[in-house]
PDB file of C-alpha atoms in Angstrom:
ATOM      1  CA  UNK A   1     229.485  57.740  63.281  1.00  0.00           C
ATOM      2  CA  UNK A   2     230.408  61.767  64.060  1.00  0.00           C
ATOM      3  CA  UNK A   3     234.089  61.485  62.361  1.00  0.00           C
ATOM      4  CA  UNK A   4     236.052  61.326  59.130  1.00  0.00           C
ATOM      5  CA  UNK A   5     235.958  57.386  57.833  1.00  0.00           C
ATOM      6  CA  UNK A   6     237.783  56.098  55.250  1.00  0.00           C
ATOM      7  CA  UNK A   7     238.296  53.511  53.504  1.00  0.00           C
ATOM      8  CA  UNK A   8     239.162  50.374  52.574  1.00  0.00           C
ATOM      9  CA  UNK A   9     241.595  50.872  55.512  1.00  0.00           C
ATOM     10  CA  UNK A  10     244.517  48.424  54.157  1.00  0.00           C
ATOM     11  CA  UNK A  11     244.912  47.997  50.600  1.00  0.00           C
ATOM     12  CA  UNK A  12     247.558  45.204  48.823  1.00  0.00           C
ATOM     13  CA  UNK A  13     247.944  46.206  45.331  1.00  0.00           C
ATOM     14  CA  UNK A  14     250.113  45.015  42.379  1.00  0.00           C
ATOM     15  CA  UNK A  15     252.707  47.634  40.817  1.00  0.00           C
ATOM     16  CA  UNK A  16     250.888  48.871  37.750  1.00  0.00           C
ATOM     17  CA  UNK A  17     247.326  48.456  38.690  1.00  0.00           C
ATOM     18  CA  UNK A  18     244.588  51.313  39.773  1.00  0.00           C
ATOM     19  CA  UNK A  19     243.704  52.308  43.498  1.00  0.00           C
ATOM     20  CA  UNK A  20     240.714  54.733  44.630  1.00  0.00           C
ATOM     21  CA  UNK A  21     240.684  55.633  48.203  1.00  0.00           C
ATOM     22  CA  UNK A  22     237.190  57.173  49.882  1.00  0.00           C
ATOM     23  CA  UNK A  23     237.029  59.625  51.864  1.00  0.00           C
ATOM     24  CA  UNK A  24     233.714  60.659  54.388  1.00  0.00           C
ATOM     25  CA  UNK A  25     234.057  63.917  55.533  1.00  0.00           C
ATOM     26  CA  UNK A  26     232.304  65.030  58.453  1.00  0.00           C
ATOM     27  CA  UNK A  27     228.644  66.201  57.610  1.00  0.00           C
ATOM     28  CA  UNK A  28     228.660  70.116  56.741  1.00  0.00           C
ATOM     29  CA  UNK A  29     232.492  70.164  56.682  1.00  0.00           C
ATOM     30  CA  UNK A  30     233.504  72.405  53.732  1.00  0.00           C
ATOM     31  CA  UNK A  31     236.950  71.467  53.575  1.00  0.00           C
ATOM     32  CA  UNK A  32     238.522  68.505  52.646  1.00  0.00           C
ATOM     33  CA  UNK A  33     242.325  67.489  52.429  1.00  0.00           C
ATOM     34  CA  UNK A  34     244.684  64.437  51.476  1.00  0.00           C
ATOM     35  CA  UNK A  35     247.893  63.656  52.617  1.00  0.00           C
ATOM     36  CA  UNK A  36     250.117  61.089  52.903  1.00  0.00           C
ATOM     37  CA  UNK A  37     252.601  59.888  55.308  1.00  0.00           C
ATOM     38  CA  UNK A  38     255.330  57.489  53.405  1.00  0.00           C
ATOM     39  CA  UNK A  39     257.338  54.892  56.092  1.00  0.00           C
ATOM     40  CA  UNK A  40     259.343  57.106  58.173  1.00  0.00           C
ATOM     41  CA  UNK A  41     258.783  60.050  56.749  1.00  0.00           C
ATOM     42  CA  UNK A  42     256.481  63.243  57.518  1.00  0.00           C
ATOM     43  CA  UNK A  43     253.606  64.411  56.252  1.00  0.00           C
ATOM     44  CA  UNK A  44     252.849  65.374  52.833  1.00  0.00           C
ATOM     45  CA  UNK A  45     250.287  67.526  51.676  1.00  0.00           C
ATOM     46  CA  UNK A  46     248.808  66.276  48.159  1.00  0.00           C
ATOM     47  CA  UNK A  47     244.951  67.757  47.595  1.00  0.00           C
ATOM     48  CA  UNK A  48     242.682  70.410  49.085  1.00  0.00           C
ATOM     49  CA  UNK A  49     239.114  70.857  48.481  1.00  0.00           C
ATOM     50  CA  UNK A  50     237.155  73.851  49.335  1.00  0.00           C
ATOM     51  CA  UNK A  51     233.639  74.559  48.929  1.00  0.00           C
ATOM     52  CA  UNK A  52     232.694  74.728  45.405  1.00  0.00           C
ATOM     53  CA  UNK A  53     236.199  76.084  44.474  1.00  0.00           C
ATOM     54  CA  UNK A  54     238.581  74.734  42.329  1.00  0.00           C
ATOM     55  CA  UNK A  55     240.472  72.107  43.875  1.00  0.00           C
ATOM     56  CA  UNK A  56     244.356  73.332  45.186  1.00  0.00           C
ATOM     57  CA  UNK A  57     246.048  70.383  43.381  1.00  0.00           C
ATOM     58  CA  UNK A  58     249.508  72.009  43.977  1.00  0.00           C
ATOM     59  CA  UNK A  59     250.845  68.743  46.061  1.00  0.00           C
ATOM     60  CA  UNK A  60     249.881  66.040  44.385  1.00  0.00           C
ATOM     61  CA  UNK A  61     253.010  64.129  43.271  1.00  0.00           C
ATOM     62  CA  UNK A  62     252.289  63.099  39.556  1.00  0.00           C
ATOM     63  CA  UNK A  63     249.807  63.253  37.033  1.00  0.00           C
ATOM     64  CA  UNK A  64     248.826  59.820  38.212  1.00  0.00           C
ATOM     65  CA  UNK A  65     246.923  61.004  41.199  1.00  0.00           C
ATOM     66  CA  UNK A  66     243.970  62.639  41.080  1.00  0.00           C
ATOM     67  CA  UNK A  67     241.047  63.293  43.674  1.00  0.00           C
ATOM     68  CA  UNK A  68     237.639  64.106  43.340  1.00  0.00           C
ATOM     69  CA  UNK A  69     235.032  65.521  45.940  1.00  0.00           C
ATOM     70  CA  UNK A  70     231.488  64.536  44.645  1.00  0.00           C
ATOM     71  CA  UNK A  71     227.914  66.720  46.190  1.00  0.00           C
ATOM     72  CA  UNK A  72     230.580  68.298  48.205  1.00  0.00           C
ATOM     73  CA  UNK A  73     230.988  65.554  50.022  1.00  0.00           C
ATOM     74  CA  UNK A  74     232.648  62.051  49.962  1.00  0.00           C
ATOM     75  CA  UNK A  75     235.976  61.932  48.223  1.00  0.00           C
ATOM     76  CA  UNK A  76     237.882  59.938  46.071  1.00  0.00           C
ATOM     77  CA  UNK A  77     241.801  59.299  45.833  1.00  0.00           C
ATOM     78  CA  UNK A  78     242.897  57.703  42.633  1.00  0.00           C
ATOM     79  CA  UNK A  79     245.793  56.651  42.029  1.00  0.00           C
ATOM     80  CA  UNK A  80     246.918  55.265  38.328  1.00  0.00           C
ATOM     81  CA  UNK A  81     249.606  52.464  38.014  1.00  0.00           C
ATOM     82  CA  UNK A  82     250.418  52.183  41.497  1.00  0.00           C
ATOM     83  CA  UNK A  83     254.023  52.630  41.891  1.00  0.00           C
ATOM     84  CA  UNK A  84     256.197  50.626  44.761  1.00  0.00           C
ATOM     85  CA  UNK A  85     256.767  54.190  45.944  1.00  0.00           C
ATOM     86  CA  UNK A  86     252.960  55.371  46.306  1.00  0.00           C
ATOM     87  CA  UNK A  87     253.306  52.879  49.235  1.00  0.00           C
ATOM     88  CA  UNK A  88     252.388  54.903  52.332  1.00  0.00           C
ATOM     89  CA  UNK A  89     248.726  55.770  54.250  1.00  0.00           C
ATOM     90  CA  UNK A  90     247.252  58.224  52.995  1.00  0.00           C
ATOM     91  CA  UNK A  91     244.828  60.135  55.266  1.00  0.00           C
ATOM     92  CA  UNK A  92     242.045  62.173  54.668  1.00  0.00           C
ATOM     93  CA  UNK A  93     240.647  65.241  56.957  1.00  0.00           C
ATOM     94  CA  UNK A  94     237.744  67.503  57.045  1.00  0.00           C
ATOM     95  CA  UNK A  95     237.040  71.199  58.677  1.00  0.00           C
ATOM     96  CA  UNK A  96     234.714  74.321  58.627  1.00  0.00           C
ATOM     97  CA  UNK A  97     236.416  76.341  59.929  1.00  0.00           C
ATOM     98  CA  UNK A  98     239.828  75.903  61.829  1.00  0.00           C
ATOM     99  CA  UNK A  99     240.004  73.091  63.232  1.00  0.00           C
ATOM    100  CA  UNK A 100     241.231  69.621  60.713  1.00  0.00           C
ATOM    101  CA  UNK A 101     239.706  66.234  61.986  1.00  0.00           C
ATOM    102  CA  UNK A 102     241.636  63.484  60.858  1.00  0.00           C
ATOM    103  CA  UNK A 103     240.507  60.243  59.021  1.00  0.00           C
ATOM    104  CA  UNK A 104     241.829  57.118  60.089  1.00  0.00           C
ATOM    105  CA  UNK A 105     244.223  56.320  57.200  1.00  0.00           C
ATOM    106  CA  UNK A 106     244.296  53.975  54.313  1.00  0.00           C
ATOM    107  CA  UNK A 107     247.198  52.095  54.242  1.00  0.00           C
ATOM    108  CA  UNK A 108     248.153  50.948  50.481  1.00  0.00           C
ATOM    109  CA  UNK A 109     251.070  48.444  50.268  1.00  0.00           C
ATOM    110  CA  UNK A 110     252.697  48.500  46.705  1.00  0.00           C
ATOM    111  CA  UNK A 111     253.925  45.241  45.788  1.00  0.00           C
TER     112      UNK A 111
ATOM    113  CA  UNK B   1     262.586  76.477  49.671  1.00  0.00           C
ATOM    114  CA  UNK B   2     259.708  76.698  52.252  1.00  0.00           C
ATOM    115  CA  UNK B   3     260.352  74.796  55.032  1.00  0.00           C
ATOM    116  CA  UNK B   4     259.404  74.222  58.648  1.00  0.00           C
ATOM    117  CA  UNK B   5     261.723  73.137  61.404  1.00  0.00           C
ATOM    118  CA  UNK B   6     260.662  71.146  64.498  1.00  0.00           C
ATOM    119  CA  UNK B   7     263.174  70.765  67.931  1.00  0.00           C
ATOM    120  CA  UNK B   8     263.588  68.323  69.084  1.00  0.00           C
ATOM    121  CA  UNK B   9     263.528  65.440  67.110  1.00  0.00           C
ATOM    122  CA  UNK B  10     263.781  63.161  70.286  1.00  0.00           C
ATOM    123  CA  UNK B  11     262.186  64.448  74.057  1.00  0.00           C
ATOM    124  CA  UNK B  12     261.773  61.638  76.696  1.00  0.00           C
ATOM    125  CA  UNK B  13     260.819  63.245  80.187  1.00  0.00           C
ATOM    126  CA  UNK B  14     259.402  62.403  83.472  1.00  0.00           C
ATOM    127  CA  UNK B  15     255.980  62.467  84.860  1.00  0.00           C
ATOM    128  CA  UNK B  16     255.368  66.191  85.651  1.00  0.00           C
ATOM    129  CA  UNK B  17     257.816  67.856  83.986  1.00  0.00           C
ATOM    130  CA  UNK B  18     257.380  70.667  81.556  1.00  0.00           C
ATOM    131  CA  UNK B  19     257.530  70.353  77.947  1.00  0.00           C
ATOM    132  CA  UNK B  20     258.761  72.610  75.113  1.00  0.00           C
ATOM    133  CA  UNK B  21     258.879  71.714  71.429  1.00  0.00           C
ATOM    134  CA  UNK B  22     260.023  74.168  69.104  1.00  0.00           C
ATOM    135  CA  UNK B  23     259.214  75.135  65.427  1.00  0.00           C
ATOM    136  CA  UNK B  24     260.509  77.475  63.311  1.00  0.00           C
ATOM    137  CA  UNK B  25     259.690  78.180  59.235  1.00  0.00           C
ATOM    138  CA  UNK B  26     262.075  80.214  56.776  1.00  0.00           C
ATOM    139  CA  UNK B  27     259.214  82.828  55.663  1.00  0.00           C
ATOM    140  CA  UNK B  28     256.053  84.677  56.219  1.00  0.00           C
ATOM    141  CA  UNK B  29     252.974  82.619  56.847  1.00  0.00           C
ATOM    142  CA  UNK B  30     249.520  82.961  57.107  1.00  0.00           C
ATOM    143  CA  UNK B  31     248.873  80.579  59.982  1.00  0.00           C
ATOM    144  CA  UNK B  32     250.400  77.295  61.894  1.00  0.00           C
ATOM    145  CA  UNK B  33     249.143  74.240  62.958  1.00  0.00           C
ATOM    146  CA  UNK B  34     250.104  71.746  65.888  1.00  0.00           C
ATOM    147  CA  UNK B  35     249.073  68.103  65.385  1.00  0.00           C
ATOM    148  CA  UNK B  36     249.515  65.487  67.731  1.00  0.00           C
ATOM    149  CA  UNK B  37     250.213  61.417  66.005  1.00  0.00           C
ATOM    150  CA  UNK B  38     249.304  59.028  68.956  1.00  0.00           C
ATOM    151  CA  UNK B  39     251.381  55.643  68.245  1.00  0.00           C
ATOM    152  CA  UNK B  40     248.558  53.868  66.615  1.00  0.00           C
ATOM    153  CA  UNK B  41     248.768  56.304  63.919  1.00  0.00           C
ATOM    154  CA  UNK B  42     245.215  58.628  64.742  1.00  0.00           C
ATOM    155  CA  UNK B  43     246.030  62.428  64.256  1.00  0.00           C
ATOM    156  CA  UNK B  44     244.589  64.959  66.344  1.00  0.00           C
ATOM    157  CA  UNK B  45     244.881  69.135  66.083  1.00  0.00           C
ATOM    158  CA  UNK B  46     245.399  70.205  68.845  1.00  0.00           C
ATOM    159  CA  UNK B  47     245.864  74.822  67.791  1.00  0.00           C
ATOM    160  CA  UNK B  48     245.744  76.333  64.395  1.00  0.00           C
ATOM    161  CA  UNK B  49     247.335  79.953  65.321  1.00  0.00           C
ATOM    162  CA  UNK B  50     248.507  83.318  63.074  1.00  0.00           C
ATOM    163  CA  UNK B  51     249.519  85.548  66.150  1.00  0.00           C
ATOM    164  CA  UNK B  52     249.842  85.644  70.006  1.00  0.00           C
ATOM    165  CA  UNK B  53     249.314  81.870  72.212  1.00  0.00           C
ATOM    166  CA  UNK B  54     246.634  79.710  72.901  1.00  0.00           C
ATOM    167  CA  UNK B  55     245.690  77.791  75.533  1.00  0.00           C
ATOM    168  CA  UNK B  56     243.264  74.104  75.783  1.00  0.00           C
ATOM    169  CA  UNK B  57     244.044  72.260  79.503  1.00  0.00           C
ATOM    170  CA  UNK B  58     247.870  71.752  80.441  1.00  0.00           C
ATOM    171  CA  UNK B  59     248.782  72.634  76.239  1.00  0.00           C
ATOM    172  CA  UNK B  60     250.079  75.886  75.304  1.00  0.00           C
ATOM    173  CA  UNK B  61     251.319  77.217  71.961  1.00  0.00           C
ATOM    174  CA  UNK B  62     252.500  80.845  71.221  1.00  0.00           C
ATOM    175  CA  UNK B  63     253.798  81.543  67.753  1.00  0.00           C
ATOM    176  CA  UNK B  64     256.176  85.030  67.229  1.00  0.00           C
ATOM    177  CA  UNK B  65     255.492  86.409  63.914  1.00  0.00           C
ATOM    178  CA  UNK B  66     258.618  88.406  63.691  1.00  0.00           C
ATOM    179  CA  UNK B  67     260.917  85.329  65.086  1.00  0.00           C
ATOM    180  CA  UNK B  68     259.353  82.938  62.961  1.00  0.00           C
ATOM    181  CA  UNK B  69     258.853  80.571  65.135  1.00  0.00           C
ATOM    182  CA  UNK B  70     256.144  78.724  67.294  1.00  0.00           C
ATOM    183  CA  UNK B  71     256.427  76.552  70.672  1.00  0.00           C
ATOM    184  CA  UNK B  72     254.119  73.891  72.160  1.00  0.00           C
ATOM    185  CA  UNK B  73     254.357  73.695  76.031  1.00  0.00           C
ATOM    186  CA  UNK B  74     253.033  70.469  78.102  1.00  0.00           C
ATOM    187  CA  UNK B  75     252.661  71.624  81.322  1.00  0.00           C
ATOM    188  CA  UNK B  76     252.662  68.964  84.189  1.00  0.00           C
ATOM    189  CA  UNK B  77     253.283  65.888  81.292  1.00  0.00           C
ATOM    190  CA  UNK B  78     251.704  62.430  81.830  1.00  0.00           C
ATOM    191  CA  UNK B  79     252.733  59.178  80.153  1.00  0.00           C
ATOM    192  CA  UNK B  80     249.173  59.833  77.993  1.00  0.00           C
ATOM    193  CA  UNK B  81     251.070  63.012  76.336  1.00  0.00           C
ATOM    194  CA  UNK B  82     253.409  60.319  74.462  1.00  0.00           C
ATOM    195  CA  UNK B  83     253.003  61.320  70.879  1.00  0.00           C
ATOM    196  CA  UNK B  84     254.393  62.469  68.209  1.00  0.00           C
ATOM    197  CA  UNK B  85     253.802  66.350  67.677  1.00  0.00           C
ATOM    198  CA  UNK B  86     254.105  67.788  64.062  1.00  0.00           C
ATOM    199  CA  UNK B  87     254.261  71.739  63.363  1.00  0.00           C
ATOM    200  CA  UNK B  88     252.721  72.431  59.879  1.00  0.00           C
ATOM    201  CA  UNK B  89     252.335  75.530  57.968  1.00  0.00           C
ATOM    202  CA  UNK B  90     250.007  77.401  55.885  1.00  0.00           C
ATOM    203  CA  UNK B  91     251.946  78.977  53.313  1.00  0.00           C
ATOM    204  CA  UNK B  92     250.919  81.589  50.319  1.00  0.00           C
ATOM    205  CA  UNK B  93     247.093  82.194  50.100  1.00  0.00           C
ATOM    206  CA  UNK B  94     245.837  78.199  50.055  1.00  0.00           C
ATOM    207  CA  UNK B  95     244.499  77.323  53.151  1.00  0.00           C
ATOM    208  CA  UNK B  96     245.290  73.647  51.828  1.00  0.00           C
ATOM    209  CA  UNK B  97     248.951  73.468  51.346  1.00  0.00           C
ATOM    210  CA  UNK B  98     250.511  72.871  54.592  1.00  0.00           C
ATOM    211  CA  UNK B  99     254.474  72.054  55.035  1.00  0.00           C
ATOM    212  CA  UNK B 100     254.733  69.811  57.922  1.00  0.00           C
ATOM    213  CA  UNK B 101     257.724  69.645  60.219  1.00  0.00           C
ATOM    214  CA  UNK B 102     259.672  65.752  60.837  1.00  0.00           C
ATOM    215  CA  UNK B 103     257.736  65.577  64.037  1.00  0.00           C
ATOM    216  CA  UNK B 104     259.316  65.555  67.538  1.00  0.00           C
ATOM    217  CA  UNK B 105     258.442  62.093  69.233  1.00  0.00           C
ATOM    218  CA  UNK B 106     257.482  62.277  73.066  1.00  0.00           C
ATOM    219  CA  UNK B 107     257.849  59.973  75.636  1.00  0.00           C
ATOM    220  CA  UNK B 108     256.799  60.474  79.070  1.00  0.00           C
ATOM    221  CA  UNK B 109     257.641  58.542  82.142  1.00  0.00           C
ATOM    222  CA  UNK B 110     255.857  57.603  84.972  1.00  0.00           C
TER     223      UNK B 110
END
């Protein structure tokens, strides 16, 4: 498919476990974004990658959160020692110019 | 504190009505996005603008830099326009760090 894909679509984990969320951006898109949307809350910026530049990590809520983007394509968001407040939908988006194309999200539930 | 405020929070309209959703922000921004989130959760980027006006089909977005205000208009609204509309502002130099409004939930009745 030509869109942004994310996996898994749903993830249930126990408090304290680590999780990895994956994003496959649209081929050729140089920019990649991670956001999260907590239940009943608005969207929140997490991290932004642009080409080979250093990522903008200013939105990461704690040092338990990290992300990498390998080869300028696929990105992985890692949450270590998950907490219940990490439960949210994690959204990835990619862009080449202005328009951001969003993936379907990963719904994370921490029990 | 950089903030983005949207109004109204909820909006119900009859099919065919002209709809306006407002967004205001606190300080200077480099660009503003309008997004549409469908009931199933999928998000679509509608517009990105830094000045003036953009139009796509029945959707029009305007921004007034001096007044720190943007509007999204929908002409001849249709039930399929029912969604949450979100504005988001780029503050600072990074093109990544978006501050999001809480969204306007639009319901268009047939």
